[in-house]
PDB file of C-alpha atoms in Angstrom:
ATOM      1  CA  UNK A   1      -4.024  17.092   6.234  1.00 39.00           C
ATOM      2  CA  UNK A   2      -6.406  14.925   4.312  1.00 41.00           C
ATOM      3  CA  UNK A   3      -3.749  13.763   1.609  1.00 40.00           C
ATOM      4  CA  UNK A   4      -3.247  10.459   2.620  1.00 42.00           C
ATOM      5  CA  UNK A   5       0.355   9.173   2.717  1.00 42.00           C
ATOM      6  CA  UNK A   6       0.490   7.483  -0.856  1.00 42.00           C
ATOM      7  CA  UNK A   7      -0.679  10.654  -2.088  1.00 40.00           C
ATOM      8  CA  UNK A   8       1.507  13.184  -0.087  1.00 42.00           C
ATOM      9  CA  UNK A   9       4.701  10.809  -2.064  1.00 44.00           C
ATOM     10  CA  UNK A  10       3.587  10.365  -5.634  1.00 46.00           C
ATOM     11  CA  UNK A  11       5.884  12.481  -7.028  1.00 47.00           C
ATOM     12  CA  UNK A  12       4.356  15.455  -8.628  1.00 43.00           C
ATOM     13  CA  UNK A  13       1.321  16.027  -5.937  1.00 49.00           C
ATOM     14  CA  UNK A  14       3.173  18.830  -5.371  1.00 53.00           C
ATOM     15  CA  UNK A  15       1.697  18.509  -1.546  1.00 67.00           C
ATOM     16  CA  UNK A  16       3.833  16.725   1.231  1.00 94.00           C
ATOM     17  CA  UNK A  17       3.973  17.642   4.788  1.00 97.00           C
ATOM     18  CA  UNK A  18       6.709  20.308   4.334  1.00 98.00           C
ATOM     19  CA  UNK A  19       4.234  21.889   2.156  1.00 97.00           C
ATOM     20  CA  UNK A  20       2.058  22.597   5.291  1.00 97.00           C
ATOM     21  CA  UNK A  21       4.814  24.499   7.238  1.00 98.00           C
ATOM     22  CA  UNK A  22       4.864  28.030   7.123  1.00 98.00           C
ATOM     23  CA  UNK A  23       8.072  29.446   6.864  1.00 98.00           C
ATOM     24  CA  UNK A  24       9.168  32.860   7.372  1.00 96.00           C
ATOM     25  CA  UNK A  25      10.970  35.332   5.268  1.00 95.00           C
ATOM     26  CA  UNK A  26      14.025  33.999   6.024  1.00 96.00           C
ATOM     27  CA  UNK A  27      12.941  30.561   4.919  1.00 98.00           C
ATOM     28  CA  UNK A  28      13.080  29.670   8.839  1.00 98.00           C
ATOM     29  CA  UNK A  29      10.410  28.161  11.463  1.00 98.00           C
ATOM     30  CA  UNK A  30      10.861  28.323  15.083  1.00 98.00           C
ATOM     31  CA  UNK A  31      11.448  24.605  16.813  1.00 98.00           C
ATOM     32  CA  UNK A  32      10.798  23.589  20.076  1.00 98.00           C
ATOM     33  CA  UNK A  33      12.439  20.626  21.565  1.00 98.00           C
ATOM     34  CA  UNK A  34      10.582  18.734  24.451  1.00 98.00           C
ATOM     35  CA  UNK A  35      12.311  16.134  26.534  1.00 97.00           C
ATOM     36  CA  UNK A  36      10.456  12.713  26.587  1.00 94.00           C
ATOM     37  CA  UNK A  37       8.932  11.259  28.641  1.00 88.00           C
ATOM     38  CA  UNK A  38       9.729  14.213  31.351  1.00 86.00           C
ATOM     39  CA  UNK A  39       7.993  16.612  29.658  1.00 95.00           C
ATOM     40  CA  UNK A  40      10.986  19.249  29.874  1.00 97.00           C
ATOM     41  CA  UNK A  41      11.411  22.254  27.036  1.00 98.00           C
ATOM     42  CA  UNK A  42      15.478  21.488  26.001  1.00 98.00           C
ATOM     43  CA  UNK A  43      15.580  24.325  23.753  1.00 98.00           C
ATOM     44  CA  UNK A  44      14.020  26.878  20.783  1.00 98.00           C
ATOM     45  CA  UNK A  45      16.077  26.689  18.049  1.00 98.00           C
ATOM     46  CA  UNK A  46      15.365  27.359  13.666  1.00 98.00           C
ATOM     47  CA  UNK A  47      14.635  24.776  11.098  1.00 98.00           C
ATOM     48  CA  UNK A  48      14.713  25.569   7.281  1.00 98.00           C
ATOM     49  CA  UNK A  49      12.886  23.277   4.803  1.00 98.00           C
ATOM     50  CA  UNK A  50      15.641  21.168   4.399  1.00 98.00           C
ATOM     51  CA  UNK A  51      16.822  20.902   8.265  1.00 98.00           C
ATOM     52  CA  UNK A  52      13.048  19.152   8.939  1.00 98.00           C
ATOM     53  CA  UNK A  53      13.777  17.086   6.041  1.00 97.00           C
ATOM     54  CA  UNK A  54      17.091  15.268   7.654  1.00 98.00           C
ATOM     55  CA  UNK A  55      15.302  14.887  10.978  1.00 98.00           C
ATOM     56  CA  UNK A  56      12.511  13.321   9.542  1.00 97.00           C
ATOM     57  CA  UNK A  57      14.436  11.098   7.359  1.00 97.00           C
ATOM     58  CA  UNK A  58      17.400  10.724  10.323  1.00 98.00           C
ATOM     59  CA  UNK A  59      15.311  10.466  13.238  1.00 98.00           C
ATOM     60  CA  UNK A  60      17.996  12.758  14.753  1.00 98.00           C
ATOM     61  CA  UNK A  61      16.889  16.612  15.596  1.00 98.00           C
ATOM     62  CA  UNK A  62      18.370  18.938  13.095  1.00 98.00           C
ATOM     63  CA  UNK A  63      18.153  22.616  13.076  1.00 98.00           C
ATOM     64  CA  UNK A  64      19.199  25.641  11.117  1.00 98.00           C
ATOM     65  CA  UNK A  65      22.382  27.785  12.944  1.00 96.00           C
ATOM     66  CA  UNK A  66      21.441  31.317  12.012  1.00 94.00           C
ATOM     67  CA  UNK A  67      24.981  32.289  13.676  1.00 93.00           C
ATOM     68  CA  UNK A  68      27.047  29.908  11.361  1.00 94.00           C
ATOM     69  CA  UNK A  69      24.649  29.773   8.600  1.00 96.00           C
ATOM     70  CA  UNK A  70      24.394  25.942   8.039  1.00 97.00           C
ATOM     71  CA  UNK A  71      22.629  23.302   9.065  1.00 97.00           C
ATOM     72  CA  UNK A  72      23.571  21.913  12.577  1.00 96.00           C
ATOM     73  CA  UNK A  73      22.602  18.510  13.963  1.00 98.00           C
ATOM     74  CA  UNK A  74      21.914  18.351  17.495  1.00 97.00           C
ATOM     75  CA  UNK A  75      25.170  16.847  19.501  1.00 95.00           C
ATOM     76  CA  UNK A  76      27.289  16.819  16.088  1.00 94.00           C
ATOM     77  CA  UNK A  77      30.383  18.401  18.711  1.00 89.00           C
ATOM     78  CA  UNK A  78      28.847  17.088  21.653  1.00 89.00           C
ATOM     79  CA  UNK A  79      27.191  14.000  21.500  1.00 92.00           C
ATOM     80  CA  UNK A  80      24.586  15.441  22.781  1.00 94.00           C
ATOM     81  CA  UNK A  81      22.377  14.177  20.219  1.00 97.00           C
ATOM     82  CA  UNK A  82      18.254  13.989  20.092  1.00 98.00           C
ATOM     83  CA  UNK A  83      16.263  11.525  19.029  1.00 98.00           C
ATOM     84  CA  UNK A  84      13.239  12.829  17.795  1.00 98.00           C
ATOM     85  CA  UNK A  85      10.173  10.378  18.437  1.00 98.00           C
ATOM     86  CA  UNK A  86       7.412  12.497  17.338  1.00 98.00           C
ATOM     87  CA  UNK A  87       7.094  16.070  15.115  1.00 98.00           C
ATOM     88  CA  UNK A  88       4.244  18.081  15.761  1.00 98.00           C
ATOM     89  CA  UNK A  89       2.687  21.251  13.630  1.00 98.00           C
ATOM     90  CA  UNK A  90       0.738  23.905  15.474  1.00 98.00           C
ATOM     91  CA  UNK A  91      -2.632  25.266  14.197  1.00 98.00           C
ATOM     92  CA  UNK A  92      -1.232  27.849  12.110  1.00 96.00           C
ATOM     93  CA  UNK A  93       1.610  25.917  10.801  1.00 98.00           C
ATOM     94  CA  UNK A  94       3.957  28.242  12.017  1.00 98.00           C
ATOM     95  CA  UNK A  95       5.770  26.551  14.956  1.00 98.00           C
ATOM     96  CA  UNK A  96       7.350  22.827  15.356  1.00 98.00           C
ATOM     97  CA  UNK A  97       7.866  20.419  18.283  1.00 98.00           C
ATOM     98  CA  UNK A  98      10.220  17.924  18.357  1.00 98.00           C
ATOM     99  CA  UNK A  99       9.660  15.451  20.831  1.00 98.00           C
ATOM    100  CA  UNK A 100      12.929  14.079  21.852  1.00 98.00           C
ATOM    101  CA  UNK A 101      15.524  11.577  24.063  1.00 98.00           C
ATOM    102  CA  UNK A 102      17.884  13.788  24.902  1.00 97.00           C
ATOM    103  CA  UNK A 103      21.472  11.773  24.492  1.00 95.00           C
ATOM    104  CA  UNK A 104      23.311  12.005  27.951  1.00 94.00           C
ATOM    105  CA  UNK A 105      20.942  14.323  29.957  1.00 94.00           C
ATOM    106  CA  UNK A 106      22.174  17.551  28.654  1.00 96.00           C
ATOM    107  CA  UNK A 107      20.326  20.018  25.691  1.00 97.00           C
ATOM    108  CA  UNK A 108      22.489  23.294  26.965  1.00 97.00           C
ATOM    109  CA  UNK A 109      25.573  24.327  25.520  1.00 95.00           C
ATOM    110  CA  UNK A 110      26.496  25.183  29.237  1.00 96.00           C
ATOM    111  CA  UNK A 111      26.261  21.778  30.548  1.00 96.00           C
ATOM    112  CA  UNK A 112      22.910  22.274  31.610  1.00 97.00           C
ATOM    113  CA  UNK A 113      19.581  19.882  31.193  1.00 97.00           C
ATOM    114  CA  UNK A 114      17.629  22.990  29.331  1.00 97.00           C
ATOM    115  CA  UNK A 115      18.500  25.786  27.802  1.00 98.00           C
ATOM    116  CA  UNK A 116      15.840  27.676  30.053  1.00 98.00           C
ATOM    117  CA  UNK A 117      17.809  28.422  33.148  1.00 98.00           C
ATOM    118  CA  UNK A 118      16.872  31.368  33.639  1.00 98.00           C
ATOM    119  CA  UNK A 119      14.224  32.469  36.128  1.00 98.00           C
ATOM    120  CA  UNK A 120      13.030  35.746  36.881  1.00 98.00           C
ATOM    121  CA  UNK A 121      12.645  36.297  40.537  1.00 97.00           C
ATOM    122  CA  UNK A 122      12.095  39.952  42.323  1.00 94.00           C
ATOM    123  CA  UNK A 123      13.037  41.653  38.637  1.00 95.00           C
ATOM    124  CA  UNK A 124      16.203  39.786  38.226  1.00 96.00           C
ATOM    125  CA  UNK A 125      17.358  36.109  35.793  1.00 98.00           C
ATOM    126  CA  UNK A 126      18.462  33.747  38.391  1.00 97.00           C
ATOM    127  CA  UNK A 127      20.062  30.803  37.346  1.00 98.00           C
ATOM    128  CA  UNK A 128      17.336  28.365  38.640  1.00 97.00           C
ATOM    129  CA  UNK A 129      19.086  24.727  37.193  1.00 97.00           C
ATOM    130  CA  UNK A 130      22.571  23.454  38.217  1.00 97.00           C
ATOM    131  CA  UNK A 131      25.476  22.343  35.630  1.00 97.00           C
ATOM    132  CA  UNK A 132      25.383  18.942  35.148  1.00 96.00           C
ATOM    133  CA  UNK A 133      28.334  19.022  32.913  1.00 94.00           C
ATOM    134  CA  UNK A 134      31.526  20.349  32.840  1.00 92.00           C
ATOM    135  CA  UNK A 135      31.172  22.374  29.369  1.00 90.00           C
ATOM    136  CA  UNK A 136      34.747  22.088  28.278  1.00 88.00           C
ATOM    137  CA  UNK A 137      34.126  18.225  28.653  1.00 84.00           C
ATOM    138  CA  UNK A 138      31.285  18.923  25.993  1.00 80.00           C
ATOM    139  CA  UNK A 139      33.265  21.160  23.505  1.00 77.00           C
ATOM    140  CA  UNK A 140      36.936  20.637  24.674  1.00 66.00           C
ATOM    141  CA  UNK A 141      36.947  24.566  25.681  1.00 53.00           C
ATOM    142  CA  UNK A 142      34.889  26.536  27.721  1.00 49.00           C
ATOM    143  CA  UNK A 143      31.134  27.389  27.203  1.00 46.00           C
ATOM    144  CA  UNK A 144      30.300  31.381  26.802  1.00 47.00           C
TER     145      UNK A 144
ATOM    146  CA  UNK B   1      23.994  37.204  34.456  1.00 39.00           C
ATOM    147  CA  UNK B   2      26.361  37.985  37.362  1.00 42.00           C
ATOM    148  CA  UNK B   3      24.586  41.276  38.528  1.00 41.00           C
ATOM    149  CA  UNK B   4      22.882  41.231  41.710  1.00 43.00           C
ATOM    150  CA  UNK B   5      19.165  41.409  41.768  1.00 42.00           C
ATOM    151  CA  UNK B   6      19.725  45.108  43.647  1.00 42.00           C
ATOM    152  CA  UNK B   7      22.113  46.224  41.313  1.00 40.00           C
ATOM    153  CA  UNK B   8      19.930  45.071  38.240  1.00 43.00           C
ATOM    154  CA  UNK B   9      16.915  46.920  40.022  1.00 44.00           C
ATOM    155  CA  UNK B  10      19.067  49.815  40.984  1.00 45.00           C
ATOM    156  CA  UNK B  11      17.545  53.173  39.156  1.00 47.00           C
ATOM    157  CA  UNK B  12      20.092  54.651  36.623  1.00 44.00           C
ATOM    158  CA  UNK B  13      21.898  51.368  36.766  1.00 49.00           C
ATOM    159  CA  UNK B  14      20.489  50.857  33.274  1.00 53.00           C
ATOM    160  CA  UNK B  15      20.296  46.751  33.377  1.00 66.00           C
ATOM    161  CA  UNK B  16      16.360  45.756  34.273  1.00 93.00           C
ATOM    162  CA  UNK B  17      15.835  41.963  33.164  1.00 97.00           C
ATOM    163  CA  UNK B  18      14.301  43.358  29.982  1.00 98.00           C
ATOM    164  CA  UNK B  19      17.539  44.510  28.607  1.00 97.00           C
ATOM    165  CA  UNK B  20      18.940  40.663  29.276  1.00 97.00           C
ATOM    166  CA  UNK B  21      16.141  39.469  26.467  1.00 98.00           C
ATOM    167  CA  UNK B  22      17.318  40.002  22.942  1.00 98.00           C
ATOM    168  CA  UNK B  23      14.663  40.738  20.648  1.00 98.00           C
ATOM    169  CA  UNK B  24      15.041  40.443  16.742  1.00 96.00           C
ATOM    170  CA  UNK B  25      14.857  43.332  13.876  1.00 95.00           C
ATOM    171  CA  UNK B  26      11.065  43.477  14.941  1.00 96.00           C
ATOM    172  CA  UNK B  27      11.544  44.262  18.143  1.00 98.00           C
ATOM    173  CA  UNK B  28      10.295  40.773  19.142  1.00 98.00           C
ATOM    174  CA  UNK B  29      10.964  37.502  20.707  1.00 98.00           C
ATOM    175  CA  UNK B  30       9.697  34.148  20.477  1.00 98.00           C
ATOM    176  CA  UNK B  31       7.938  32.871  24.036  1.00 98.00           C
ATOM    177  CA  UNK B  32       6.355  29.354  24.478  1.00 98.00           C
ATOM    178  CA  UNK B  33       3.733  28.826  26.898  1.00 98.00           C
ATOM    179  CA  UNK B  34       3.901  25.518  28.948  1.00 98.00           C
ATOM    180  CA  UNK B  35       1.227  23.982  30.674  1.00 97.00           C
ATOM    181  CA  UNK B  36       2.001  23.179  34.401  1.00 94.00           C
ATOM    182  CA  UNK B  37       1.899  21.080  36.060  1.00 88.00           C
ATOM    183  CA  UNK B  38       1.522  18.577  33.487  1.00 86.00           C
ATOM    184  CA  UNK B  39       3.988  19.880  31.190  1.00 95.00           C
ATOM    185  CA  UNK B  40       2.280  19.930  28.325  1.00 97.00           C
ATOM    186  CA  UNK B  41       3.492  22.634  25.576  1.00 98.00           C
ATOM    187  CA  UNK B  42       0.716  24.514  24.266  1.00 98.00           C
ATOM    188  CA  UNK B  43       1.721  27.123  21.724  1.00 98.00           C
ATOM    189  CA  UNK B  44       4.253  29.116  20.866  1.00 98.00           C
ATOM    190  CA  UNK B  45       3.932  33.311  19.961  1.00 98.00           C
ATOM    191  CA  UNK B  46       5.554  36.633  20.348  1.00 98.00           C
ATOM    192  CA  UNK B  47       6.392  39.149  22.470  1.00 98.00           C
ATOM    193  CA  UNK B  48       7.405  42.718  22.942  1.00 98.00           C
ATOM    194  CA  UNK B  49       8.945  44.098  25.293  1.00 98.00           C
ATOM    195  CA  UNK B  50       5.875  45.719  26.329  1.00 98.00           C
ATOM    196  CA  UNK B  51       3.927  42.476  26.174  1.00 98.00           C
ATOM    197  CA  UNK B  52       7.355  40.577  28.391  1.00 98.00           C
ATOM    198  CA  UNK B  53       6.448  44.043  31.026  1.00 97.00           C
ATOM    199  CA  UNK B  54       2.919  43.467  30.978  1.00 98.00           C
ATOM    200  CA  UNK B  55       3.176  39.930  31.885  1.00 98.00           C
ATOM    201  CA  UNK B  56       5.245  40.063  34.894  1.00 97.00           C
ATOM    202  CA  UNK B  57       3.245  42.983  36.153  1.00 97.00           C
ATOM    203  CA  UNK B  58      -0.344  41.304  35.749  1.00 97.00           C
ATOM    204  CA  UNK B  59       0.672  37.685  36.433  1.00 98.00           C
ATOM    205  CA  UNK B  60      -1.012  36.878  32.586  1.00 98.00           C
ATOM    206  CA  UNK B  61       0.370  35.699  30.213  1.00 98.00           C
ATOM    207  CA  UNK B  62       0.950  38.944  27.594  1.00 98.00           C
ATOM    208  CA  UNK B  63       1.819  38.308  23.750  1.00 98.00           C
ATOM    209  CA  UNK B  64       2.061  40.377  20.567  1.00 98.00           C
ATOM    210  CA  UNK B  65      -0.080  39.582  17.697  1.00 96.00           C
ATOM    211  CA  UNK B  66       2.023  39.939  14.656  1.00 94.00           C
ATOM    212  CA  UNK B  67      -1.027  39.651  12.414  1.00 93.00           C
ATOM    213  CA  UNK B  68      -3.133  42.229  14.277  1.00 94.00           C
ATOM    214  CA  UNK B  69      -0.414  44.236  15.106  1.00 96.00           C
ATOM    215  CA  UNK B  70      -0.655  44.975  18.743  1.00 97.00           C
ATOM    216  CA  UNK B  71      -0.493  43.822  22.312  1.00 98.00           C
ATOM    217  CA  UNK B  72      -2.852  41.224  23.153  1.00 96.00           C
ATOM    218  CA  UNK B  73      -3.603  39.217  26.620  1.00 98.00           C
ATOM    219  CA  UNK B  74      -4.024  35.657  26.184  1.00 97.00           C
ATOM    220  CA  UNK B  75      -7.907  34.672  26.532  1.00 95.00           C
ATOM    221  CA  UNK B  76      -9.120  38.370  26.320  1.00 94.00           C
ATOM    222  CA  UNK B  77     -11.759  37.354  24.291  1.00 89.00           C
ATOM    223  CA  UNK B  78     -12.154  33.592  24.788  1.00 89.00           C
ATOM    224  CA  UNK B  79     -11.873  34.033  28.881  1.00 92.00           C
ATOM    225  CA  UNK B  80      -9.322  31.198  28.640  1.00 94.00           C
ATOM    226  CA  UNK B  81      -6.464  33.514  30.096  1.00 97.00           C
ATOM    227  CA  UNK B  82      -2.999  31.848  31.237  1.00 98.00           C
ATOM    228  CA  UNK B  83      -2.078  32.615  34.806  1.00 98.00           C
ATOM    229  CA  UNK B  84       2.276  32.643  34.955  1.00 98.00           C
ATOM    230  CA  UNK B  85       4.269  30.874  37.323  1.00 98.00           C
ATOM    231  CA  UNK B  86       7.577  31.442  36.141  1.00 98.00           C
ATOM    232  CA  UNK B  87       9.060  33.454  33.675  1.00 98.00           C
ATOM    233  CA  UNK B  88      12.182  31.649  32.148  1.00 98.00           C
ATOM    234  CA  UNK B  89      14.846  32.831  29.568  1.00 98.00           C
ATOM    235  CA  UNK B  90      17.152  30.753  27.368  1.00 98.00           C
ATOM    236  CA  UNK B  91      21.074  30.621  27.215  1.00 98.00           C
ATOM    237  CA  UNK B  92      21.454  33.141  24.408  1.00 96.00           C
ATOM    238  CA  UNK B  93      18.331  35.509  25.844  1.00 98.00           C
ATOM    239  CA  UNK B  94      16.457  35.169  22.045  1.00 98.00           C
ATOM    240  CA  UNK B  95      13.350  32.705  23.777  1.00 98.00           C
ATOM    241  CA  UNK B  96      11.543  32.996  26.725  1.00 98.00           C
ATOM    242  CA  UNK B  97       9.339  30.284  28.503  1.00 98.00           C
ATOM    243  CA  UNK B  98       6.201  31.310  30.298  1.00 98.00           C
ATOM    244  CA  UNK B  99       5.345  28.360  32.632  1.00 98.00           C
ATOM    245  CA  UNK B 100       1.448  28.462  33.080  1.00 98.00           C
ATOM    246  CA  UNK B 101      -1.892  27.232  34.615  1.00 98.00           C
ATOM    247  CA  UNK B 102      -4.477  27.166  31.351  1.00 97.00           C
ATOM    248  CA  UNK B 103      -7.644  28.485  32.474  1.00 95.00           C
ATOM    249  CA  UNK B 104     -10.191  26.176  30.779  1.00 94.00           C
ATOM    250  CA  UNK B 105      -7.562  23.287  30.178  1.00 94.00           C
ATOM    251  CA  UNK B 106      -8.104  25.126  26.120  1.00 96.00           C
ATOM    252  CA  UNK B 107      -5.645  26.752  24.635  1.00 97.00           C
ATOM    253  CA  UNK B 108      -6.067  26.289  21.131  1.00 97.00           C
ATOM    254  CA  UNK B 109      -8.758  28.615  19.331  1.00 94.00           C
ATOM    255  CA  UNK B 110      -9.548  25.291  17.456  1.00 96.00           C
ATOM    256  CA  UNK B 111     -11.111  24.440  21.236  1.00 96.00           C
ATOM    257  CA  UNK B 112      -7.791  21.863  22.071  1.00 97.00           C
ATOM    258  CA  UNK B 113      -5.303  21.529  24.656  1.00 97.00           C
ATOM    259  CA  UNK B 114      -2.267  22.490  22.713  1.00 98.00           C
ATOM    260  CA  UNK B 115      -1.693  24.536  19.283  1.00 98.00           C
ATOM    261  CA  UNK B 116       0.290  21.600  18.508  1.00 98.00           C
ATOM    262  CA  UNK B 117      -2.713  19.312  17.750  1.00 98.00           C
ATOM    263  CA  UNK B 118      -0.907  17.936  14.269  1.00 98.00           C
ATOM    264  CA  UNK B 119       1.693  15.097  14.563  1.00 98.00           C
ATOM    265  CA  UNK B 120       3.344  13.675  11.346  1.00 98.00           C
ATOM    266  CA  UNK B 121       2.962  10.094  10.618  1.00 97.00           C
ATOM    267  CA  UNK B 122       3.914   8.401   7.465  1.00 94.00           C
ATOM    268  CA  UNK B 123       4.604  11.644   5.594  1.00 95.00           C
ATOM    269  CA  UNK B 124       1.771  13.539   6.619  1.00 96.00           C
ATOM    270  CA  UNK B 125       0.389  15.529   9.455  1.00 98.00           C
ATOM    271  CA  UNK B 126      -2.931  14.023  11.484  1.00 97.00           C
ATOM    272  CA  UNK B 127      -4.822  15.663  14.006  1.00 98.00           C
ATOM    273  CA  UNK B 128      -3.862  13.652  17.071  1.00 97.00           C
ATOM    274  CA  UNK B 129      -5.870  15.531  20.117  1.00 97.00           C
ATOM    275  CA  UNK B 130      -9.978  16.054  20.549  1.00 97.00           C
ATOM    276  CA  UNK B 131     -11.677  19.357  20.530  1.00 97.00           C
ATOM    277  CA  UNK B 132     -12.608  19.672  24.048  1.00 96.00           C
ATOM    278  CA  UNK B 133     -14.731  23.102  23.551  1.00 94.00           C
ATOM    279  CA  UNK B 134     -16.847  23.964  20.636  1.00 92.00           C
ATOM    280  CA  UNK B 135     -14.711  26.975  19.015  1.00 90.00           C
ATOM    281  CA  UNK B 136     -17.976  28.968  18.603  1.00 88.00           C
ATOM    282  CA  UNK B 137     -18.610  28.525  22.321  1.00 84.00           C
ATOM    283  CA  UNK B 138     -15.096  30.170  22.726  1.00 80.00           C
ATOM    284  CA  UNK B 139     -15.161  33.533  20.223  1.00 77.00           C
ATOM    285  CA  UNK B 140     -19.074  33.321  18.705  1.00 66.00           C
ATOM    286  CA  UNK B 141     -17.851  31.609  15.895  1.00 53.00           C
ATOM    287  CA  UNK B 142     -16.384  28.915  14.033  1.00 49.00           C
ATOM    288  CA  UNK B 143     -12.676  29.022  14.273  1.00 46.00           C
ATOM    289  CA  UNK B 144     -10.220  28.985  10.767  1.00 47.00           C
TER     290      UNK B 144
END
């Protein structure tokens, strides 16, 4: 945190910013996507070293699928994409924001705004957010 | 998703809302903790699915420390606890959202708002928010 920016990219200072991220065994760090300015959470989804990389260097939120085992741009199917205006650490380095404009309205796979539809009320998940788009218009088939 | 709330509450029915949240090899799942109302997000941890019972039973927000190993309430020993509003789960059931009120306005044992205190800019991370309360005011000592 004190390198200053010449320093973090001379090659060889072996320290940049990815440096600083603690990953986990799996070479994975939890991300959580914020919608700007509204202040909504989109989404928690996985970032490997190189995933942070391309959305640094992209401006475009990139993750890690742990289901397909590649890396996954936001909205690659969709359109859906996010444009990430700001990256944040958290104090132990284990945990990233993205800060994002959500492309179109709509983080969820399910043609919702967030992925956190869920509520619980009286010791049951409602579905607290309506379906803003038709899913099969997102994907060409139907969301699961 | 489609069960009732009186059939998911039903005894013997074997679906409470707990089996709904997926929890990884460790028996854990990822939870962020928004701030409401202003939406700020203020850190992201784990959870059991003690810690998930806990919460919705005392109204605080309920974690599990991975480095210490056990249950833990948020602001047992700093006093800055996190009353929950809502409990919210994600699409796929793997992340849960606790939307809170943040006793104190602190919830960072580095005395900030947010955890996520660290925003990258030009290739390297600055610390972007104040220290609002000493950290040896909050646990008798400086904080790491």
């Amino acid at each position: 945190m004190s390198a200053s920016p010449q320093a973090t990219k001379a090659p060889g200072a072996g320290a940049t910013w990815l440096d600083q991220v603690v990953f986990d065994a799996a070479g994975l760090v939890p991300v959580i996507a914020q919608q700007m300015p509204q202040g909504r959470v989109l989404m928690l989804a996985w970032a490997d070293r190189a995933a942070l990389e391309e959305t640094q260097r992209s401006g475009l939120a990139t993750y890690y699928s742990r289901s397909r085992a590649r890396q996954w741009r936001k909205g690659e199917e969709s359109g859906h994409t996010q444009r990430v205006r700001e990256i944040r650490l958290d104090c132990d380095g284990d945990a990233v924001l993205y800060l994002v404009e959500q492309a179109g309205g709509v983080s969820c796979h399910t043609g919702r705004e967030s992925c956190f539809f869920r509520r619980l009320r009286d010791g049951a998940w409602e579905l607290a957010d309506p379906v803003l788009v038709d899913p099969r218009q997102l994907y060409g088939r139907e969301a699961t």
